[in-house]
PDB file of C-alpha atoms in Angstrom:
ATOM      1  CA  MET A   1     135.315  79.273 103.415  1.00 41.00           C
ATOM      2  CA  SER A   2     135.401  75.676 102.266  1.00 46.00           C
ATOM      3  CA  ASP A   3     133.555  74.272 105.294  1.00 72.00           C
ATOM      4  CA  GLY A   4     130.799  76.887 105.273  1.00 94.00           C
ATOM      5  CA  TYR A   5     127.537  77.227 103.360  1.00 97.00           C
ATOM      6  CA  THR A   6     127.194  77.941  99.656  1.00 98.00           C
ATOM      7  CA  ILE A   7     124.896  80.926  99.280  1.00 98.00           C
ATOM      8  CA  LEU A   8     123.134  82.378  96.246  1.00 98.00           C
ATOM      9  CA  LEU A   9     122.443  86.085  96.743  1.00 98.00           C
ATOM     10  CA  THR A  10     120.038  88.225  94.728  1.00 98.00           C
ATOM     11  CA  ASN A  11     117.753  91.231  95.156  1.00 98.00           C
ATOM     12  CA  ASP A  12     115.195  93.316  93.280  1.00 96.00           C
ATOM     13  CA  ASP A  13     116.763  96.770  93.648  1.00 95.00           C
ATOM     14  CA  GLY A  14     119.557  95.876  91.238  1.00 97.00           C
ATOM     15  CA  ILE A  15     123.118  94.662  91.586  1.00 98.00           C
ATOM     16  CA  ASP A  16     124.407  98.213  92.201  1.00 96.00           C
ATOM     17  CA  ALA A  17     122.071  98.875  95.150  1.00 96.00           C
ATOM     18  CA  PRO A  18     123.723  99.493  98.536  1.00 96.00           C
ATOM     19  CA  GLY A  19     121.620  96.874 100.332  1.00 97.00           C
ATOM     20  CA  ILE A  20     122.986  93.915  98.397  1.00 98.00           C
ATOM     21  CA  ALA A  21     126.570  95.145  98.799  1.00 97.00           C
ATOM     22  CA  THR A  22     126.216  95.227 102.586  1.00 98.00           C
ATOM     23  CA  LEU A  23     124.471  91.865 102.702  1.00 98.00           C
ATOM     24  CA  ARG A  24     127.102  90.219 100.524  1.00 98.00           C
ATOM     25  CA  GLU A  25     129.879  91.408 102.819  1.00 98.00           C
ATOM     26  CA  GLU A  26     128.081  90.100 105.920  1.00 98.00           C
ATOM     27  CA  LEU A  27     127.183  86.749 104.334  1.00 98.00           C
ATOM     28  CA  THR A  28     130.814  85.932 103.584  1.00 97.00           C
ATOM     29  CA  SER A  29     131.141  85.067 107.284  1.00 97.00           C
ATOM     30  CA  LEU A  30     128.918  82.034 106.611  1.00 97.00           C
ATOM     31  CA  GLY A  31     130.583  80.694 103.483  1.00 97.00           C
ATOM     32  CA  ASP A  32     130.921  81.199  99.750  1.00 97.00           C
ATOM     33  CA  VAL A  33     128.585  83.811  98.271  1.00 98.00           C
ATOM     34  CA  THR A  34     127.667  83.932  94.590  1.00 98.00           C
ATOM     35  CA  VAL A  35     125.659  86.937  93.423  1.00 98.00           C
ATOM     36  CA  VAL A  36     123.180  86.681  90.562  1.00 98.00           C
ATOM     37  CA  ALA A  37     121.183  89.904  90.606  1.00 98.00           C
ATOM     38  CA  PRO A  38     119.218  92.069  88.165  1.00 98.00           C
ATOM     39  CA  ASP A  39     121.249  94.590  86.200  1.00 96.00           C
ATOM     40  CA  GLY A  40     118.670  97.267  87.095  1.00 95.00           C
ATOM     41  CA  ASN A  41     115.770  97.928  89.441  1.00 93.00           C
ATOM     42  CA  GLN A  42     113.109  95.208  89.348  1.00 94.00           C
ATOM     43  CA  SER A  43     111.007  96.195  92.345  1.00 92.00           C
ATOM     44  CA  GLY A  44     107.411  95.012  92.497  1.00 90.00           C
ATOM     45  CA  VAL A  45     107.650  92.357  89.791  1.00 93.00           C
ATOM     46  CA  GLY A  46     106.707  89.460  92.071  1.00 91.00           C
ATOM     47  CA  ARG A  47     107.712  86.111  90.611  1.00 92.00           C
ATOM     48  CA  THR A  48     107.547  87.256  86.987  1.00 94.00           C
ATOM     49  CA  ARG A  49     109.749  85.183  84.692  1.00 95.00           C
ATOM     50  CA  ASN A  50     111.220  85.777  81.235  1.00 95.00           C
ATOM     51  CA  HIS A  51     111.977  83.169  78.586  1.00 96.00           C
ATOM     52  CA  THR A  52     115.372  84.648  77.721  1.00 96.00           C
ATOM     53  CA  ALA A  53     117.820  86.849  79.568  1.00 96.00           C
ATOM     54  CA  VAL A  54     121.256  88.339  78.931  1.00 97.00           C
ATOM     55  CA  VAL A  55     123.862  87.470  81.568  1.00 97.00           C
ATOM     56  CA  ARG A  56     127.044  89.468  82.131  1.00 97.00           C
ATOM     57  CA  ASP A  57     130.014  88.565  84.284  1.00 97.00           C
ATOM     58  CA  HIS A  58     130.350  90.674  87.424  1.00 97.00           C
ATOM     59  CA  PRO A  59     133.100  90.773  90.066  1.00 97.00           C
ATOM     60  CA  TRP A  60     130.627  89.254  92.568  1.00 97.00           C
ATOM     61  CA  GLY A  61     129.143  86.739  90.130  1.00 97.00           C
ATOM     62  CA  TYR A  62     126.650  87.713  87.446  1.00 98.00           C
ATOM     63  CA  ALA A  63     124.378  90.596  86.461  1.00 98.00           C
ATOM     64  CA  LEU A  64     121.272  89.412  84.642  1.00 98.00           C
ATOM     65  CA  ALA A  65     118.909  91.474  82.504  1.00 97.00           C
ATOM     66  CA  GLY A  66     115.760  90.054  84.068  1.00 97.00           C
ATOM     67  CA  THR A  67     113.731  89.637  87.212  1.00 98.00           C
ATOM     68  CA  PRO A  68     114.804  88.361  90.635  1.00 98.00           C
ATOM     69  CA  ALA A  69     113.045  85.066  89.873  1.00 98.00           C
ATOM     70  CA  ASP A  70     115.017  84.844  86.617  1.00 98.00           C
ATOM     71  CA  CYS A  71     118.197  85.355  88.633  1.00 98.00           C
ATOM     72  CA  VAL A  72     117.313  82.535  91.016  1.00 98.00           C
ATOM     73  CA  ALA A  73     116.358  80.211  88.161  1.00 98.00           C
ATOM     74  CA  TYR A  74     119.673  80.907  86.440  1.00 98.00           C
ATOM     75  CA  GLY A  75     121.662  80.559  89.633  1.00 98.00           C
ATOM     76  CA  LEU A  76     120.090  77.277  90.726  1.00 98.00           C
ATOM     77  CA  ARG A  77     119.842  75.617  87.323  1.00 98.00           C
ATOM     78  CA  GLY A  78     122.296  77.459  85.060  1.00 97.00           C
ATOM     79  CA  LEU A  79     125.436  77.360  87.190  1.00 97.00           C
ATOM     80  CA  ASP A  80     127.580  74.340  87.924  1.00 95.00           C
ATOM     81  CA  ALA A  81     127.074  74.706  91.668  1.00 95.00           C
ATOM     82  CA  ASP A  82     124.862  73.442  94.472  1.00 96.00           C
ATOM     83  CA  PHE A  83     123.532  76.060  96.875  1.00 98.00           C
ATOM     84  CA  ASP A  84     122.472  75.506 100.473  1.00 98.00           C
ATOM     85  CA  VAL A  85     120.307  78.609 100.637  1.00 98.00           C
ATOM     86  CA  VAL A  86     119.084  81.575  98.594  1.00 98.00           C
ATOM     87  CA  VAL A  87     119.075  85.011 100.231  1.00 98.00           C
ATOM     88  CA  ALA A  88     117.299  87.998  98.673  1.00 98.00           C
ATOM     89  CA  GLY A  89     117.897  91.599  99.765  1.00 93.00           C
ATOM     90  CA  VAL A  90     118.551  93.764 101.574  1.00 97.00           C
ATOM     91  CA  ASN A  91     115.483  95.409 100.065  1.00 96.00           C
ATOM     92  CA  ASP A  92     115.073  99.168 100.253  1.00 94.00           C
ATOM     93  CA  GLY A  93     111.757  99.399 102.130  1.00 92.00           C
ATOM     94  CA  PRO A  94     109.550  96.848 103.905  1.00 93.00           C
ATOM     95  CA  ASN A  95     107.650  93.935 102.412  1.00 94.00           C
ATOM     96  CA  ALA A  96     104.782  93.445 104.848  1.00 93.00           C
ATOM     97  CA  GLY A  97     101.121  92.543 104.453  1.00 90.00           C
ATOM     98  CA  ASN A  98      99.862  89.673 102.333  1.00 89.00           C
ATOM     99  CA  TYR A  99      99.263  91.748  99.206  1.00 86.00           C
ATOM    100  CA  VAL A 100     102.639  93.472  99.253  1.00 88.00           C
ATOM    101  CA  VAL A 101     104.418  90.198 100.006  1.00 90.00           C
ATOM    102  CA  GLY A 102     102.679  88.642  97.006  1.00 88.00           C
ATOM    103  CA  ARG A 103     103.960  91.233  94.562  1.00 90.00           C
ATOM    104  CA  SER A 104     107.430  91.768  95.999  1.00 94.00           C
ATOM    105  CA  GLY A 105     110.354  90.943  93.750  1.00 96.00           C
ATOM    106  CA  THR A 106     112.470  90.255  96.832  1.00 97.00           C
ATOM    107  CA  VAL A 107     109.970  87.704  98.130  1.00 97.00           C
ATOM    108  CA  GLY A 108     109.394  86.461  94.565  1.00 97.00           C
ATOM    109  CA  ALA A 109     113.042  85.420  94.425  1.00 98.00           C
ATOM    110  CA  GLY A 110     112.544  83.368  97.569  1.00 97.00           C
ATOM    111  CA  ILE A 111     109.401  81.764  96.183  1.00 96.00           C
ATOM    112  CA  GLU A 112     111.239  80.766  93.013  1.00 97.00           C
ATOM    113  CA  ALA A 113     113.979  79.211  95.146  1.00 98.00           C
ATOM    114  CA  ALA A 114     111.450  77.280  97.221  1.00 96.00           C
ATOM    115  CA  PHE A 115     109.754  75.872  94.126  1.00 96.00           C
ATOM    116  CA  LEU A 116     113.194  74.724  92.965  1.00 97.00           C
ATOM    117  CA  GLY A 117     113.774  72.976  96.278  1.00 96.00           C
ATOM    118  CA  THR A 118     116.203  75.393  97.936  1.00 97.00           C
ATOM    119  CA  PRO A 119     115.620  77.116 101.314  1.00 97.00           C
ATOM    120  CA  ALA A 120     115.327  80.879 101.091  1.00 98.00           C
ATOM    121  CA  LEU A 121     115.252  84.043 103.157  1.00 98.00           C
ATOM    122  CA  ALA A 122     114.013  87.445 101.972  1.00 98.00           C
ATOM    123  CA  ILE A 123     115.253  90.405 104.015  1.00 98.00           C
ATOM    124  CA  SER A 124     113.828  93.922 103.770  1.00 97.00           C
ATOM    125  CA  ALA A 125     114.808  97.077 105.646  1.00 97.00           C
ATOM    126  CA  TYR A 126     112.636  99.863 106.992  1.00 95.00           C
ATOM    127  CA  HIS A 127     113.062 102.954 109.159  1.00 93.00           C
ATOM    128  CA  SER A 128     110.710 103.218 112.118  1.00 90.00           C
ATOM    129  CA  THR A 129     109.908 106.855 111.395  1.00 87.00           C
ATOM    130  CA  ASP A 130     110.997 107.447 107.793  1.00 86.00           C
ATOM    131  CA  PHE A 131     109.386 104.157 106.599  1.00 86.00           C
ATOM    132  CA  PHE A 132     111.153 103.934 103.204  1.00 85.00           C
ATOM    133  CA  LEU A 133     114.902 104.463 102.932  1.00 89.00           C
ATOM    134  CA  SER A 134     115.114 107.258 100.417  1.00 86.00           C
ATOM    135  CA  PRO A 135     117.695 107.871  99.190  1.00 91.00           C
ATOM    136  CA  PRO A 136     119.043 104.472 100.241  1.00 91.00           C
ATOM    137  CA  GLU A 137     122.668 105.642 100.088  1.00 93.00           C
ATOM    138  CA  GLU A 138     122.053 107.714 103.228  1.00 93.00           C
ATOM    139  CA  TYR A 139     121.085 104.703 105.365  1.00 95.00           C
ATOM    140  CA  ASP A 140     123.106 101.923 106.959  1.00 95.00           C
ATOM    141  CA  PHE A 141     121.880  98.478 105.902  1.00 97.00           C
ATOM    142  CA  GLY A 142     124.264  96.782 108.316  1.00 97.00           C
ATOM    143  CA  ARG A 143     121.752  95.794 110.993  1.00 97.00           C
ATOM    144  CA  PRO A 144     119.222  94.162 108.598  1.00 97.00           C
ATOM    145  CA  ALA A 145     122.114  92.372 106.902  1.00 98.00           C
ATOM    146  CA  ARG A 146     123.352  91.009 110.236  1.00 97.00           C
ATOM    147  CA  VAL A 147     119.807  89.941 111.107  1.00 97.00           C
ATOM    148  CA  ALA A 148     119.659  87.992 107.847  1.00 98.00           C
ATOM    149  CA  VAL A 149     122.994  86.306 108.499  1.00 98.00           C
ATOM    150  CA  GLY A 150     122.015  85.287 112.021  1.00 96.00           C
ATOM    151  CA  LEU A 151     118.635  83.922 110.954  1.00 97.00           C
ATOM    152  CA  VAL A 152     120.066  82.015 107.985  1.00 97.00           C
ATOM    153  CA  GLU A 153     122.701  80.365 110.169  1.00 96.00           C
ATOM    154  CA  ARG A 154     120.299  79.424 112.959  1.00 96.00           C
ATOM    155  CA  ALA A 155     117.458  78.333 110.673  1.00 96.00           C
ATOM    156  CA  LEU A 156     119.708  76.035 108.650  1.00 96.00           C
ATOM    157  CA  SER A 157     121.353  74.469 111.696  1.00 95.00           C
ATOM    158  CA  ALA A 158     118.020  74.020 113.506  1.00 95.00           C
ATOM    159  CA  GLY A 159     116.295  72.299 110.573  1.00 95.00           C
ATOM    160  CA  VAL A 160     113.700  75.069 110.237  1.00 95.00           C
ATOM    161  CA  TYR A 161     113.493  74.506 106.499  1.00 96.00           C
ATOM    162  CA  ASP A 162     112.165  70.993 107.017  1.00 94.00           C
ATOM    163  CA  ASP A 163     108.833  72.718 107.737  1.00 92.00           C
ATOM    164  CA  VAL A 164     109.209  76.139 106.126  1.00 95.00           C
ATOM    165  CA  ASP A 165     109.951  77.093 102.514  1.00 95.00           C
ATOM    166  CA  LEU A 166     110.758  80.766 102.929  1.00 96.00           C
ATOM    167  CA  LEU A 167     111.404  83.230 105.736  1.00 96.00           C
ATOM    168  CA  ASN A 168     110.190  86.748 105.007  1.00 97.00           C
ATOM    169  CA  VAL A 169     111.971  89.184 107.301  1.00 97.00           C
ATOM    170  CA  ASN A 170     111.572  92.924 107.868  1.00 97.00           C
ATOM    171  CA  ALA A 171     114.209  94.611 110.028  1.00 97.00           C
ATOM    172  CA  PRO A 172     114.591  98.229 111.172  1.00 96.00           C
ATOM    173  CA  VAL A 173     117.756 100.150 110.394  1.00 96.00           C
ATOM    174  CA  ASP A 174     117.372 102.585 113.293  1.00 94.00           C
ATOM    175  CA  SER A 175     116.469 100.466 116.343  1.00 91.00           C
ATOM    176  CA  PRO A 176     119.649  99.608 118.313  1.00 89.00           C
ATOM    177  CA  HIS A 177     118.348  96.389 119.893  1.00 92.00           C
ATOM    178  CA  PRO A 178     115.056  95.531 118.174  1.00 95.00           C
ATOM    179  CA  PRO A 179     112.973  92.650 119.514  1.00 95.00           C
ATOM    180  CA  VAL A 180     112.468  89.735 117.136  1.00 96.00           C
ATOM    181  CA  MET A 181     108.885  88.581 116.600  1.00 95.00           C
ATOM    182  CA  LEU A 182     107.386  85.534 114.893  1.00 96.00           C
ATOM    183  CA  THR A 183     104.714  86.958 112.604  1.00 96.00           C
ATOM    184  CA  GLU A 184     102.403  86.358 109.686  1.00 95.00           C
ATOM    185  CA  PRO A 185     101.585  88.780 106.863  1.00 94.00           C
ATOM    186  CA  HIS A 186      98.705  91.057 107.793  1.00 93.00           C
ATOM    187  CA  HIS A 187      95.604  90.350 105.731  1.00 90.00           C
ATOM    188  CA  ASP A 188      94.270  93.596 104.361  1.00 82.00           C
ATOM    189  CA  TYR A 189      94.319  95.479 101.125  1.00 81.00           C
ATOM    190  CA  GLY A 190      92.816  98.607  99.617  1.00 80.00           C
ATOM    191  CA  GLN A 191      92.697  99.994  96.102  1.00 83.00           C
ATOM    192  CA  GLN A 192      91.976 103.477  94.786  1.00 84.00           C
ATOM    193  CA  VAL A 193      90.974 104.021  91.161  1.00 92.00           C
ATOM    194  CA  GLU A 194      91.087 107.599  89.861  1.00 92.00           C
ATOM    195  CA  PRO A 195      90.408 108.999  86.369  1.00 95.00           C
ATOM    196  CA  VAL A 196      93.335 110.708  84.651  1.00 95.00           C
ATOM    197  CA  GLU A 197      92.910 113.351  81.956  1.00 94.00           C
ATOM    198  CA  ASP A 198      94.543 112.403  78.661  1.00 94.00           C
ATOM    199  CA  ASP A 199      93.702 114.534  75.624  1.00 93.00           C
ATOM    200  CA  GLU A 200      95.496 112.134  73.274  1.00 94.00           C
ATOM    201  CA  LEU A 201      93.009 109.297  73.794  1.00 94.00           C
ATOM    202  CA  GLY A 202      90.095 108.566  71.478  1.00 94.00           C
ATOM    203  CA  PRO A 203      86.416 109.137  72.344  1.00 92.00           C
ATOM    204  CA  ASP A 204      85.937 105.512  73.444  1.00 94.00           C
ATOM    205  CA  GLU A 205      89.101 105.408  75.564  1.00 96.00           C
ATOM    206  CA  ARG A 206      89.921 106.642  79.032  1.00 95.00           C
ATOM    207  CA  ARG A 207      92.922 106.458  81.314  1.00 97.00           C
ATOM    208  CA  VAL A 208      92.697 105.455  84.942  1.00 96.00           C
ATOM    209  CA  GLU A 209      95.242 105.440  87.751  1.00 92.00           C
ATOM    210  CA  LEU A 210      95.329 102.344  89.970  1.00 89.00           C
ATOM    211  CA  ASN A 211      96.842 102.972  93.402  1.00 82.00           C
ATOM    212  CA  ASP A 212      97.045 100.236  95.992  1.00 80.00           C
ATOM    213  CA  ARG A 213      97.104 101.392  99.597  1.00 76.00           C
ATOM    214  CA  THR A 214      99.917  99.707 101.453  1.00 75.00           C
ATOM    215  CA  TRP A 215      98.433 100.667 104.814  1.00 75.00           C
ATOM    216  CA  PRO A 216      94.647 100.763 104.181  1.00 67.00           C
ATOM    217  CA  ASP A 217      92.396 103.282 105.905  1.00 61.00           C
ATOM    218  CA  ALA A 218      95.296 105.051 107.606  1.00 64.00           C
ATOM    219  CA  VAL A 219      95.634 108.810 107.477  1.00 63.00           C
ATOM    220  CA  GLY A 220      99.066 109.333 106.000  1.00 62.00           C
ATOM    221  CA  TRP A 221      99.037 105.732 104.781  1.00 63.00           C
ATOM    222  CA  GLU A 222     102.173 106.252 102.714  1.00 66.00           C
ATOM    223  CA  ASN A 223     104.191 106.793 105.921  1.00 73.00           C
ATOM    224  CA  PRO A 224     102.263 105.493 108.938  1.00 77.00           C
ATOM    225  CA  PHE A 225     104.986 105.410 111.564  1.00 79.00           C
ATOM    226  CA  PRO A 226     104.752 108.986 112.894  1.00 77.00           C
ATOM    227  CA  LEU A 227     101.175 108.006 113.838  1.00 75.00           C
ATOM    228  CA  ALA A 228     102.262 104.729 115.441  1.00 77.00           C
ATOM    229  CA  GLU A 229     100.143 105.166 118.557  1.00 78.00           C
ATOM    230  CA  THR A 230      97.072 105.675 116.368  1.00 77.00           C
ATOM    231  CA  HIS A 231      97.810 102.667 114.169  1.00 77.00           C
ATOM    232  CA  ARG A 232      99.111 100.181 116.735  1.00 83.00           C
ATOM    233  CA  ASP A 233      95.710  98.741 117.642  1.00 84.00           C
ATOM    234  CA  ARG A 234      94.720  98.444 113.982  1.00 85.00           C
ATOM    235  CA  TYR A 235      97.269  95.674 113.445  1.00 90.00           C
ATOM    236  CA  PRO A 236      96.969  92.616 115.693  1.00 92.00           C
ATOM    237  CA  VAL A 237      99.846  91.296 117.751  1.00 94.00           C
ATOM    238  CA  GLY A 238     101.575  88.645 115.681  1.00 96.00           C
ATOM    239  CA  SER A 239     101.155  90.478 112.368  1.00 95.00           C
ATOM    240  CA  ASP A 240     104.155  91.748 110.424  1.00 95.00           C
ATOM    241  CA  ARG A 241     102.787  95.293 110.335  1.00 93.00           C
ATOM    242  CA  ARG A 242     102.300  95.410 114.114  1.00 93.00           C
ATOM    243  CA  ALA A 243     105.923  94.339 114.502  1.00 95.00           C
ATOM    244  CA  MET A 244     107.003  97.201 112.277  1.00 94.00           C
ATOM    245  CA  VAL A 245     104.897  99.752 114.186  1.00 91.00           C
ATOM    246  CA  ASP A 246     106.739  98.501 117.281  1.00 92.00           C
ATOM    247  CA  ALA A 247     110.148  98.859 115.551  1.00 94.00           C
ATOM    248  CA  ALA A 248     110.742  95.096 115.762  1.00 96.00           C
ATOM    249  CA  VAL A 249     112.211  92.473 113.465  1.00 97.00           C
ATOM    250  CA  SER A 250     109.344  90.614 111.803  1.00 96.00           C
ATOM    251  CA  VAL A 251     109.974  86.980 110.846  1.00 97.00           C
ATOM    252  CA  SER A 252     107.178  85.349 108.819  1.00 96.00           C
ATOM    253  CA  PRO A 253     107.549  81.647 107.928  1.00 96.00           C
ATOM    254  CA  LEU A 254     105.910  80.992 104.560  1.00 94.00           C
ATOM    255  CA  THR A 255     105.123  77.982 102.412  1.00 91.00           C
ATOM    256  CA  VAL A 256     104.660  78.034  98.637  1.00 90.00           C
ATOM    257  CA  SER A 257     102.702  74.828  98.128  1.00 82.00           C
ATOM    258  CA  HIS A 258      99.404  76.623  97.415  1.00 77.00           C
ATOM    259  CA  GLY A 259      97.700  74.051  99.625  1.00 77.00           C
ATOM    260  CA  VAL A 260      94.143  73.005  98.835  1.00 79.00           C
ATOM    261  CA  ALA A 261      91.417  74.351 101.116  1.00 79.00           C
ATOM    262  CA  ASP A 262      89.053  71.826 102.708  1.00 85.00           C
ATOM    263  CA  SER A 263      85.600  73.026 101.624  1.00 87.00           C
ATOM    264  CA  ALA A 264      82.572  70.824 102.176  1.00 92.00           C
ATOM    265  CA  ARG A 265      80.436  73.356 100.285  1.00 92.00           C
ATOM    266  CA  LEU A 266      82.677  73.136  97.229  1.00 86.00           C
ATOM    267  CA  ALA A 267      82.674  69.344  97.429  1.00 91.00           C
ATOM    268  CA  ASP A 268      78.887  69.444  97.309  1.00 92.00           C
ATOM    269  CA  VAL A 269      78.908  71.839  94.343  1.00 89.00           C
ATOM    270  CA  VAL A 270      81.287  69.592  92.400  1.00 92.00           C
ATOM    271  CA  GLU A 271      79.399  66.414  93.301  1.00 93.00           C
ATOM    272  CA  THR A 272      76.077  67.804  92.104  1.00 92.00           C
ATOM    273  CA  PHE A 273      77.365  69.737  89.084  1.00 90.00           C
ATOM    274  CA  GLU A 274      76.419  68.372  85.668  1.00 91.00           C
ATOM    275  CA  VAL A 275      77.923  69.623  82.415  1.00 91.00           C
ATOM    276  CA  GLU A 276      75.377  70.095  79.676  1.00 88.00           C
TER     277      GLU A 276
END
């Protein structure tokens, strides 16, 4: 489509994942789609970058042995093409809550795009009772993909990206007509640290297991939706997790400028601090 948008598509589940295949097909209605995606699963790597990467030709574009951020960097600076927007997804499972958003490879691709001056949208899919889509081949990513296409088209035409760097979107696969909510990542996080027996370690060594809790303080935190009525009040209206408990599409507008906080207390500390 010569008069449409030029779109760079990536993900973190790998170029062979069903979510990116569905999203690519839907995005072709908006313009020309070039895929640069990891050659294997890169979930949870955030915006990790590598100094070198092997790139292979692929029928959709390119498979890259690296992270989603590597893929975006290669696509935006290594190809002889100008892209109007970067789209990442459809991710298998939600990316909601400020901690999870910060470590997501799907969102990390969008952050890399924003730093390189290109608008981005990260789209993740969830099931309102199953939570994660496992195995993903048994789920239809069509609705989240169509949500992404509609939001990309409207956001670009409305000038949304004059104010916003990245849209982080979570969409249900099983809600026929989900409401769409403007949200922000919920601010909570929990961590469990447990000792792990390992007879091969030396006397001055020990192994520990570090488990972050995606839904802190919730019984059945790994799959909270069957207890939606119990959890609903825990997450305030306007948060991405509340939207998911309500089987809605969550749209969080993000910036990546790492803006400086205005702290009078810090200003006083700096003003009175003397280096000896």
